[in-house]
Tab-separated table of C-alpha atoms in Angstrom:
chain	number	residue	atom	x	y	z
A	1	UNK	CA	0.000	0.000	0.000
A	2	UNK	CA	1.414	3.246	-1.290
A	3	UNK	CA	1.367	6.587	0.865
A	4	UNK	CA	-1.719	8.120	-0.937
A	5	UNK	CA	-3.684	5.147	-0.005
A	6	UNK	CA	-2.967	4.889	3.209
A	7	UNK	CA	-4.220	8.508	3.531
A	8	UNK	CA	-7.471	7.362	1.787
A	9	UNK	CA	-7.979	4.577	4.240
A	10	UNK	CA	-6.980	6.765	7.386
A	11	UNK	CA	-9.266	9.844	6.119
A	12	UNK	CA	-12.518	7.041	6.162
A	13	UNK	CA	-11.420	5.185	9.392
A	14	UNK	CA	-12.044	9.180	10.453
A	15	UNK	CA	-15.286	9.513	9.055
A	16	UNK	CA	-16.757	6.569	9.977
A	17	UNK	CA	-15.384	7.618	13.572
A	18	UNK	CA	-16.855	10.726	13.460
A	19	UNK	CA	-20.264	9.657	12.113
A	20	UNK	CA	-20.372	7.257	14.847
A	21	UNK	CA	-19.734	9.465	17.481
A	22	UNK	CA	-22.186	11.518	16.391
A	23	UNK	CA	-24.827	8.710	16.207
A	24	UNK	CA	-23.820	8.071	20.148
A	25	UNK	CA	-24.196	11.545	20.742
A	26	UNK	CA	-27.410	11.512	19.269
A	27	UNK	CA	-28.738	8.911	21.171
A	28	UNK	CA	-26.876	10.146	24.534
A	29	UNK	CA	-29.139	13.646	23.570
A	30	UNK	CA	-32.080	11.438	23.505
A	31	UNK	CA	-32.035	9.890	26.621
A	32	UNK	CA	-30.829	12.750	28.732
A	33	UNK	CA	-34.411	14.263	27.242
A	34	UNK	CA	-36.244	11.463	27.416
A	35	UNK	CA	-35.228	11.624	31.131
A	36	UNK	CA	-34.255	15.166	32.521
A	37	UNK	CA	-37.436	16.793	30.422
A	38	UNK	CA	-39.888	14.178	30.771
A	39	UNK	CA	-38.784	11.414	32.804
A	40	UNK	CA	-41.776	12.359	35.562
A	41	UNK	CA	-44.085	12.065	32.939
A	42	UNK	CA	-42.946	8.737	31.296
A	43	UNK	CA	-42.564	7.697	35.498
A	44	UNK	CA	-45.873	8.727	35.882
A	45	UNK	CA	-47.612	6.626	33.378
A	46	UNK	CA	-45.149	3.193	34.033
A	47	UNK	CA	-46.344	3.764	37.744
A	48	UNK	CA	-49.907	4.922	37.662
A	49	UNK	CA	-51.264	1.638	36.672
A	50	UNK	CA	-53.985	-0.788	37.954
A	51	UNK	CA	-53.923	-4.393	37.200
A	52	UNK	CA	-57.237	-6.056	37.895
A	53	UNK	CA	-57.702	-9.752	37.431
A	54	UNK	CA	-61.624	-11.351	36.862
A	55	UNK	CA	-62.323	-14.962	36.542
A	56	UNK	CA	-62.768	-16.914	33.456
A	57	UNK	CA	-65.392	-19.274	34.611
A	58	UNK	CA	-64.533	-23.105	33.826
A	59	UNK	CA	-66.608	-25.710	32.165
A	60	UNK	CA	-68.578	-27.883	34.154
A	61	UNK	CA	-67.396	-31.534	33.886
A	62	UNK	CA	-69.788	-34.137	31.892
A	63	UNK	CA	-71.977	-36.712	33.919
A	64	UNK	CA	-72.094	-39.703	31.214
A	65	UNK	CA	-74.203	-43.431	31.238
A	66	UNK	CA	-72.002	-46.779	31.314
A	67	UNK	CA	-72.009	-46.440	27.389
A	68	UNK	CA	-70.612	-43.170	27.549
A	69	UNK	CA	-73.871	-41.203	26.273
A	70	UNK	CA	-74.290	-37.638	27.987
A	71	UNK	CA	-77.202	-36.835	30.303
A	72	UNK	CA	-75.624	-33.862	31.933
A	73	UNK	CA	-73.592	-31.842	30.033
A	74	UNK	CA	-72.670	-28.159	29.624
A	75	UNK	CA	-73.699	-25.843	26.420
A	76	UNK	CA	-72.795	-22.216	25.368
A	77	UNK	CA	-74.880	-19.464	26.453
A	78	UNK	CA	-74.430	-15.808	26.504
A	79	UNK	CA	-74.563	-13.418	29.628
A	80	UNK	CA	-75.264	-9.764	29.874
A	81	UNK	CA	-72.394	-9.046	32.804
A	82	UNK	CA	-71.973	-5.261	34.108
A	83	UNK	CA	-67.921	-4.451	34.315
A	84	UNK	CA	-67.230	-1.523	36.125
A	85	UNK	CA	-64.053	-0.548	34.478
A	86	UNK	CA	-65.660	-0.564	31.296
A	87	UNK	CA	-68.267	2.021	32.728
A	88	UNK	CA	-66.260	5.141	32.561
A	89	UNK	CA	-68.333	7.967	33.388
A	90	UNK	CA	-71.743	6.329	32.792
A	91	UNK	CA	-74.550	6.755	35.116
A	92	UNK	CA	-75.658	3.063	36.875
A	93	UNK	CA	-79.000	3.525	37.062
A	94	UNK	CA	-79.802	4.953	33.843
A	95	UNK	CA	-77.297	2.271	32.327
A	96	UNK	CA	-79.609	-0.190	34.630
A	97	UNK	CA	-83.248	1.324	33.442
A	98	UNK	CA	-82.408	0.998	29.837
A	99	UNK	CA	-81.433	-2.374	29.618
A	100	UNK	CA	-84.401	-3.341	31.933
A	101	UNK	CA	-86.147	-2.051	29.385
A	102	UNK	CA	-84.553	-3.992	26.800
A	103	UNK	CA	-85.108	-7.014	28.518
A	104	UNK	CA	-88.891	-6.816	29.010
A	105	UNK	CA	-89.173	-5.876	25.781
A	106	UNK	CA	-87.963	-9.005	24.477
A	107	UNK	CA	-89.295	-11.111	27.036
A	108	UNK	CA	-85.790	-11.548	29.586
A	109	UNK	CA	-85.711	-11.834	33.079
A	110	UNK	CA	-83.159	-10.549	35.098
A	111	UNK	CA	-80.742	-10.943	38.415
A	112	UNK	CA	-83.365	-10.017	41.523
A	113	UNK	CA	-83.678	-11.879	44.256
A	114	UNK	CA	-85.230	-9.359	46.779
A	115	UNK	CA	-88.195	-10.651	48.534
A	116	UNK	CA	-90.066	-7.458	48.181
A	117	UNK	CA	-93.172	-6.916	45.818
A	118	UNK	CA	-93.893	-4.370	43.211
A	119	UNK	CA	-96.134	-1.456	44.913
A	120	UNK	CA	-99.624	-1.608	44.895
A	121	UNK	CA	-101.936	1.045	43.226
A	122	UNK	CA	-101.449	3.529	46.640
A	123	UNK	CA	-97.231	2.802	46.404
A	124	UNK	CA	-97.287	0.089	49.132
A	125	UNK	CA	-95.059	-2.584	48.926
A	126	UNK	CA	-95.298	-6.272	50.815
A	127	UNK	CA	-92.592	-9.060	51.457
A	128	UNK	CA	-93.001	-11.901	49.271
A	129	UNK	CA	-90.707	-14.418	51.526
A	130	UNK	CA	-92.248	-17.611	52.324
A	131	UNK	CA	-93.306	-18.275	56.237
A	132	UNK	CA	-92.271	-21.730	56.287
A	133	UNK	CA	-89.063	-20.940	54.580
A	134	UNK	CA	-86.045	-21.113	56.437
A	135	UNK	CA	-84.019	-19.645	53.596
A	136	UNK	CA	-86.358	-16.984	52.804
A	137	UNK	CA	-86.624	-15.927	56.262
A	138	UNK	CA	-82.627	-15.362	56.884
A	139	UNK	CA	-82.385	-13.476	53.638
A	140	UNK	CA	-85.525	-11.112	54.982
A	141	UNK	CA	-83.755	-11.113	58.686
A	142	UNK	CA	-79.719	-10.212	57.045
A	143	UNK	CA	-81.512	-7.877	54.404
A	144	UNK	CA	-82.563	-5.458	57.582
A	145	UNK	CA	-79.819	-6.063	59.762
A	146	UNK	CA	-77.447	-4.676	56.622
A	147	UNK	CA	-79.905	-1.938	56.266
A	148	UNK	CA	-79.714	-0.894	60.034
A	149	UNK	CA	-83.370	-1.519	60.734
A	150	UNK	CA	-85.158	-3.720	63.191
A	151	UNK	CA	-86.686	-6.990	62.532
A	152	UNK	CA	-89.967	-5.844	62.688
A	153	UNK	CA	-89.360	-2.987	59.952
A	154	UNK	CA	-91.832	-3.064	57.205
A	155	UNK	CA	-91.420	-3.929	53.358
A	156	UNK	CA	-92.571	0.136	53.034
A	157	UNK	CA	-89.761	0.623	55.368
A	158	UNK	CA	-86.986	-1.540	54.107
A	159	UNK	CA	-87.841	-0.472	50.673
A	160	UNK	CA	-87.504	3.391	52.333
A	161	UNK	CA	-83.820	2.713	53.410
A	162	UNK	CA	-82.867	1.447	50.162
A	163	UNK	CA	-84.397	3.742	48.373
A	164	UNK	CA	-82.435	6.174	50.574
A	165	UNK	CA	-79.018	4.411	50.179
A	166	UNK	CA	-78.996	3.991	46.620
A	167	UNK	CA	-80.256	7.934	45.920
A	168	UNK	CA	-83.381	6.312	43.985
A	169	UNK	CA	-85.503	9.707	45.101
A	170	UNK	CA	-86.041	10.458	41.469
A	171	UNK	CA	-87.633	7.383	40.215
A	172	UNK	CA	-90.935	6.571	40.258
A	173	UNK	CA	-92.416	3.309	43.092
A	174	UNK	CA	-92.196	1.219	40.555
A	175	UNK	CA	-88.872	1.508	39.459
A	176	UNK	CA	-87.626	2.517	42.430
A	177	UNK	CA	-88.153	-1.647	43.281
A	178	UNK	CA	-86.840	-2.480	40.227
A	179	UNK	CA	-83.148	-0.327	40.546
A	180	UNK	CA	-83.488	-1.261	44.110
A	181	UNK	CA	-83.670	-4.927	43.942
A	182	UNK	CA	-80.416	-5.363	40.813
A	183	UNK	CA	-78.622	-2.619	43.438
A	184	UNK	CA	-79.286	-4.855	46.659
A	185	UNK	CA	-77.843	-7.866	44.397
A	186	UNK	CA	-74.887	-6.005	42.999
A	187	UNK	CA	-73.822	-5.150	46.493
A	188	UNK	CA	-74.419	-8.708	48.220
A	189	UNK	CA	-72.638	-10.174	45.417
A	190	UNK	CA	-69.773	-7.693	46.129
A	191	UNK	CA	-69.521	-5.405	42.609
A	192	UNK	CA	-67.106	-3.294	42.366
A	193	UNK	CA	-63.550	-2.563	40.506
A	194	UNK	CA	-62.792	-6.326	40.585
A	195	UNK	CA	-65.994	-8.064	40.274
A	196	UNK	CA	-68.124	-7.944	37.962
A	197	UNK	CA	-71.772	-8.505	37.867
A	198	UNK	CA	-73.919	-10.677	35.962
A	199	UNK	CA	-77.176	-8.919	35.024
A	200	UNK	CA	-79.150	-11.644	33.297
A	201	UNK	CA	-78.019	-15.246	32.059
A	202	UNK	CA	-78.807	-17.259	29.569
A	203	UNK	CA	-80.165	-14.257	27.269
A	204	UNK	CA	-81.699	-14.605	23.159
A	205	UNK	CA	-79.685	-13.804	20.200
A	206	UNK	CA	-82.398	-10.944	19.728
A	207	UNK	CA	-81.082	-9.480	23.027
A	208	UNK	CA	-77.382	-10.390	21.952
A	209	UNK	CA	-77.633	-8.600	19.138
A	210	UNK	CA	-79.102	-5.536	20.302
A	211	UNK	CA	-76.422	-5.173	22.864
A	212	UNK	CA	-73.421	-5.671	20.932
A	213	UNK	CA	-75.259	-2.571	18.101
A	214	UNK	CA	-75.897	-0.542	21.338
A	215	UNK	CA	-72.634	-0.828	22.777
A	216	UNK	CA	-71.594	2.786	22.469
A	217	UNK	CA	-74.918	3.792	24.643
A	218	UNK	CA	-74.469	0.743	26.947
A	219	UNK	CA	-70.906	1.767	28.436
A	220	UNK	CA	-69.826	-1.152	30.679
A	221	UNK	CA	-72.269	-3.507	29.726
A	222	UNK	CA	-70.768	-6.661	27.793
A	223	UNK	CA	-71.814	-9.764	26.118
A	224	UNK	CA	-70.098	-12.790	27.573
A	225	UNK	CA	-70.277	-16.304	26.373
A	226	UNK	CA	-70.354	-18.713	29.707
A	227	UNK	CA	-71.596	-22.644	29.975
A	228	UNK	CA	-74.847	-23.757	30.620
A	229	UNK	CA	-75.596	-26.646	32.561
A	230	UNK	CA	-78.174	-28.695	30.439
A	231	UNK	CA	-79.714	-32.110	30.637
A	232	UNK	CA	-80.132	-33.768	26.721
A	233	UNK	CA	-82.523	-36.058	28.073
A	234	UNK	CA	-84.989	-34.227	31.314
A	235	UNK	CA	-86.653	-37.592	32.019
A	236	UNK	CA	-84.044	-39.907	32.804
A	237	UNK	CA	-83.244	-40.618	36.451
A	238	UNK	CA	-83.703	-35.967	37.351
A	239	UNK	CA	-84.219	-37.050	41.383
A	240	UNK	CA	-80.437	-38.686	40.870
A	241	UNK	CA	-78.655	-36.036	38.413
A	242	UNK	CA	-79.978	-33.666	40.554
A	243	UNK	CA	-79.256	-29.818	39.937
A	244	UNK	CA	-76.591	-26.812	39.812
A	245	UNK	CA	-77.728	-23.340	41.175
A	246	UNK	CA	-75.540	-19.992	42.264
A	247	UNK	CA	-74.569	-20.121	45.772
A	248	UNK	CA	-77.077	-18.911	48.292
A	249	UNK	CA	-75.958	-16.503	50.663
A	250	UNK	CA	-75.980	-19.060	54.393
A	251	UNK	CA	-74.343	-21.497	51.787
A	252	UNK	CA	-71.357	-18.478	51.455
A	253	UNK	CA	-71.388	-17.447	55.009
A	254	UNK	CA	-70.860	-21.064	56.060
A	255	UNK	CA	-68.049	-22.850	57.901
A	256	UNK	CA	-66.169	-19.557	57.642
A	257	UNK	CA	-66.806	-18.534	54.395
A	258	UNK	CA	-65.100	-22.206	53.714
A	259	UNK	CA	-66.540	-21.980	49.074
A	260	UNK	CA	-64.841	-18.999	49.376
A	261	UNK	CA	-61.244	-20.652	50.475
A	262	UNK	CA	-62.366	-23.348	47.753
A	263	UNK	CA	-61.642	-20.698	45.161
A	264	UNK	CA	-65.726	-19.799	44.590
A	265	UNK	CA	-66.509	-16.682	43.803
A	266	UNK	CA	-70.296	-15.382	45.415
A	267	UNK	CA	-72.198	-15.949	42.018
A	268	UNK	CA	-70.692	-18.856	41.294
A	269	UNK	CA	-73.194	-21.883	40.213
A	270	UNK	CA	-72.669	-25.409	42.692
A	271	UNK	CA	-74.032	-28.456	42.724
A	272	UNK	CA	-77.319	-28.330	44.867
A	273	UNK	CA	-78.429	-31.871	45.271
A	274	UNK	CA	-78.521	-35.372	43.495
A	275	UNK	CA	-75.091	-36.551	41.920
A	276	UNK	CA	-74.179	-32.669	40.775
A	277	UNK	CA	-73.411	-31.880	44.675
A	278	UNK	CA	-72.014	-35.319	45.421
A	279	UNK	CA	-69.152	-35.078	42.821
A	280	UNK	CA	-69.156	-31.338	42.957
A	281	UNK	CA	-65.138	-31.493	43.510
A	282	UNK	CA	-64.941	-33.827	40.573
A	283	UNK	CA	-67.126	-31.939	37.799
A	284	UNK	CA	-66.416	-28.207	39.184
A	285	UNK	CA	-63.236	-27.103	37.296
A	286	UNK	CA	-60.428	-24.905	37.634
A	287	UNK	CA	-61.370	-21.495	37.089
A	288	UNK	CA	-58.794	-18.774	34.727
A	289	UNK	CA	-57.869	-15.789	35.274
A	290	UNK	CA	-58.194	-12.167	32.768
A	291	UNK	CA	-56.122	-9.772	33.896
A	292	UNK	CA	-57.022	-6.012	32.516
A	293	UNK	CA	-54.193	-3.308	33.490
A	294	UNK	CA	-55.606	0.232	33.204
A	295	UNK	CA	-53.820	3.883	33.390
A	296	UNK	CA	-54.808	6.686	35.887
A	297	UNK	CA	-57.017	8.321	33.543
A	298	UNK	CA	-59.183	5.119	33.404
A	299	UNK	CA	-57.784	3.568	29.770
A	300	UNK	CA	-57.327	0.105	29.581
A	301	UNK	CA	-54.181	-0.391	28.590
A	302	UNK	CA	-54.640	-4.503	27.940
A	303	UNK	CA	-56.471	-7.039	28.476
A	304	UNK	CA	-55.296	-10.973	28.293
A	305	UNK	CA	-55.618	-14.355	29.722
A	306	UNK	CA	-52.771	-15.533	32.095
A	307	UNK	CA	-54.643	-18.579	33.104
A	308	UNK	CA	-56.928	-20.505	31.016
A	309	UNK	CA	-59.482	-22.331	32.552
A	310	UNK	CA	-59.441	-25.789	32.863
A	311	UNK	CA	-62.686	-27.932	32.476
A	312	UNK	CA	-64.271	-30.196	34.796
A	313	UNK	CA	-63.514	-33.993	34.998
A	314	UNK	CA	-66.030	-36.338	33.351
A	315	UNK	CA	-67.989	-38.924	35.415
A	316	UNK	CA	-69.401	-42.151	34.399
A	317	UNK	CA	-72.337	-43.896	36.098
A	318	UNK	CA	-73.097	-47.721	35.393
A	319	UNK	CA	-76.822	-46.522	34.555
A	320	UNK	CA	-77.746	-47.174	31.045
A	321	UNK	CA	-79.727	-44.965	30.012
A	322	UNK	CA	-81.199	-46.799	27.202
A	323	UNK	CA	-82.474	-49.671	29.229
A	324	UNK	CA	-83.466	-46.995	32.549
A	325	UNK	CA	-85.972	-45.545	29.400
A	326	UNK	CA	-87.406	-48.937	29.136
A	327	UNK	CA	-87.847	-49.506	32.784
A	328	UNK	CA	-89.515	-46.168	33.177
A	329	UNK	CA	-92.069	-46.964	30.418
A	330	UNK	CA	-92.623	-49.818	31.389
A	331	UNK	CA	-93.099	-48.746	35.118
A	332	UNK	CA	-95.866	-46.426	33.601
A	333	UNK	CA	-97.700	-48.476	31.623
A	334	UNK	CA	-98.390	-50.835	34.154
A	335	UNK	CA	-99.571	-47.888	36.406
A	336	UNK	CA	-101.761	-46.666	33.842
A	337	UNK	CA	-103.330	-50.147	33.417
A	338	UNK	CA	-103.985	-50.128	36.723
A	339	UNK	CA	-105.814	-46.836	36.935
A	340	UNK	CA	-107.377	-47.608	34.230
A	341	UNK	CA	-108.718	-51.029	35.054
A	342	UNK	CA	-112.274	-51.076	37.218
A	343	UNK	CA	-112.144	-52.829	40.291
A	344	UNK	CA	-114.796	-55.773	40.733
A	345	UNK	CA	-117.074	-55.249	43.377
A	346	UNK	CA	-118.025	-58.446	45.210
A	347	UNK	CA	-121.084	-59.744	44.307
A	348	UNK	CA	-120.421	-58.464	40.833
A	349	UNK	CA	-119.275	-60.410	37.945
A	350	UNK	CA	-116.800	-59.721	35.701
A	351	UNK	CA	-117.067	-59.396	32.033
């Protein structure tokens, strides 16, 4: 290599030496901005966020027949569930009247379990508990200890106080029970930031529909696909299968709140009676969770599964269910050739 191109090569080793120092200079700018001039703000928004996690509800385990045929099984069905986060700045109770609205106009009930009437023509109201029910009784008894009254308050008077804690002045009696009653269920099921609330289950594609194209007007309000517990064939052996229901409130309180250490949520559906209770550890899966991360200013910055739910475990009875149909008919023909048969009086020939 002669002289002149050794100046050549030393004049680009310089360039490219300069070029990359200014490239690292450019970048040591950047940060120094990034965190002298707004490192409080960029601080501010890695800090000032909330991650909530919900429950993704798990499929209910399969009760099958010694041939492996279902009779209890689990289907798809849609849920109108109320998510707080989702709500923004939108009112409850007018978010609550209008889909009330929606769902008597197409014929859906909704959550409600307060034992209180609608009012009468003058505005009264009247408990609609059962005397001889135990159940029905506590709920009446917790429902006015909660509300700070005595146990001989009235349903005018318990329906007073919760018109008064709920600020449902404005409405008229009749919707006044209405709001009162989804309120009184949102709170004993514990609503808030990190539970949601399921409004009505088990709702019509009409209803599904209109949602999802009203979702812009129904702020916090969301359609979402759960399982059904469902029984292909009713008439086979329904005193054995017996039945799933959400957890009653003495069944929540009990042993210490012991569902609750389970991993059951309040709302959660349990086996009540029958085979559904007895292998309720067996068919009950393992619930997921959704975790949803949102900013200060109440943006949801994501949303994603970090545990998917895992299904219940299938159980097999040595019933077949084919041959239990041919008992039962059989069973009832003979009793209805029996009823129908005249009994011979004595004395009296028969034909």
């Amino acid at each position: 290599m002669n002289q002149n191109e050794r100046k050549t090569v030393m004049r680009r080793m310089v360039l490219l030496i300069a070029v990359a120092a200014l490239v690292m200079g450019l970048y040591a700018l950047r940060l120094i901005f990034l965190q002298l001039v707004n490192g409080d703000e960029y601080k501010s928004q890695a800090t000032n966020t909330t991650d909530y996690n919900f429950t993704v509800t798990a499929a209910r385990g399969d009760i099958v027949d010694s041939t492996g045929k279902r009779i209890a099984t689990t289907t798809t069905s849609y849920n109108v569930v109320l998510n707080k986060l989702q709500m923004g700045d939108e009112d409850l109770d007018s978010l609550l009247q209008r889909l009330v609205e929606l769902f008597e106009k197409n014929g859906e009930s909704w959550t409600d379990t307060l034992l209180i009437s609608q009012p009468d023509a003058a505005g009264n109201y009247t408990f609609t508990a059962l005397d001889d029910s135990s159940s029905d009784q506590r709920q009446l008894t917790t429902m006015k200890e909660n509300l700070g009254l005595q146990q001989y308050a009235t349903a005018d008077e318990v329906m007073s106080a919760i018109v008064a804690k709920y600020e449902l002045e404005n409405y008229e009696p009749a919707w006044q029970r209405i709001l009162g009653g989804i309120r009184c269920q949102m709170t004993s099921e514990d609503y808030s930031n990190y539970t949601n609330f399921t409004l009505a289950t088990g709702i019509s594609d009409r209803t599904v529909a209109t949602v999802k194209e009203r979702s812009l007007s129904l702020s916090g309000a969301e359609i979402v696909e759960t399982s059904m517990r469902s029984y292909p064939d009713g008439t086979v052996l329904p005193h054995v299968l017996g039945s799933v229901g959400k957890i009653l409130r003495e069944q929540w309180v009990a042993d210490d709140y012991a569902l609750r250490r389970k991993g059951y949520a309040m709302n959660d559906l349990i086996g009540r009676s029958g085979l559904e209770a007895v292998y309720e550890d067996r068919l009950r899966g393992q619930d997921g969770s959704l975790q949803v991360v949102k900013d200060s200013d109440g943006v949801i910055q994501s949303s994603q599964v970090v545990e998917k739910p895992q299904p219940g475990q299938t159980v097999m009875l040595t019933v077949d269910t084919d041959f239990q149909k041919e008992v039962q008919a059989a069973l009832e023909n003979r009793i209805l050739t029996l009823q129908q048969t005249k009994p011979v009086h004595s004395g009296q020939e028969a034909n």
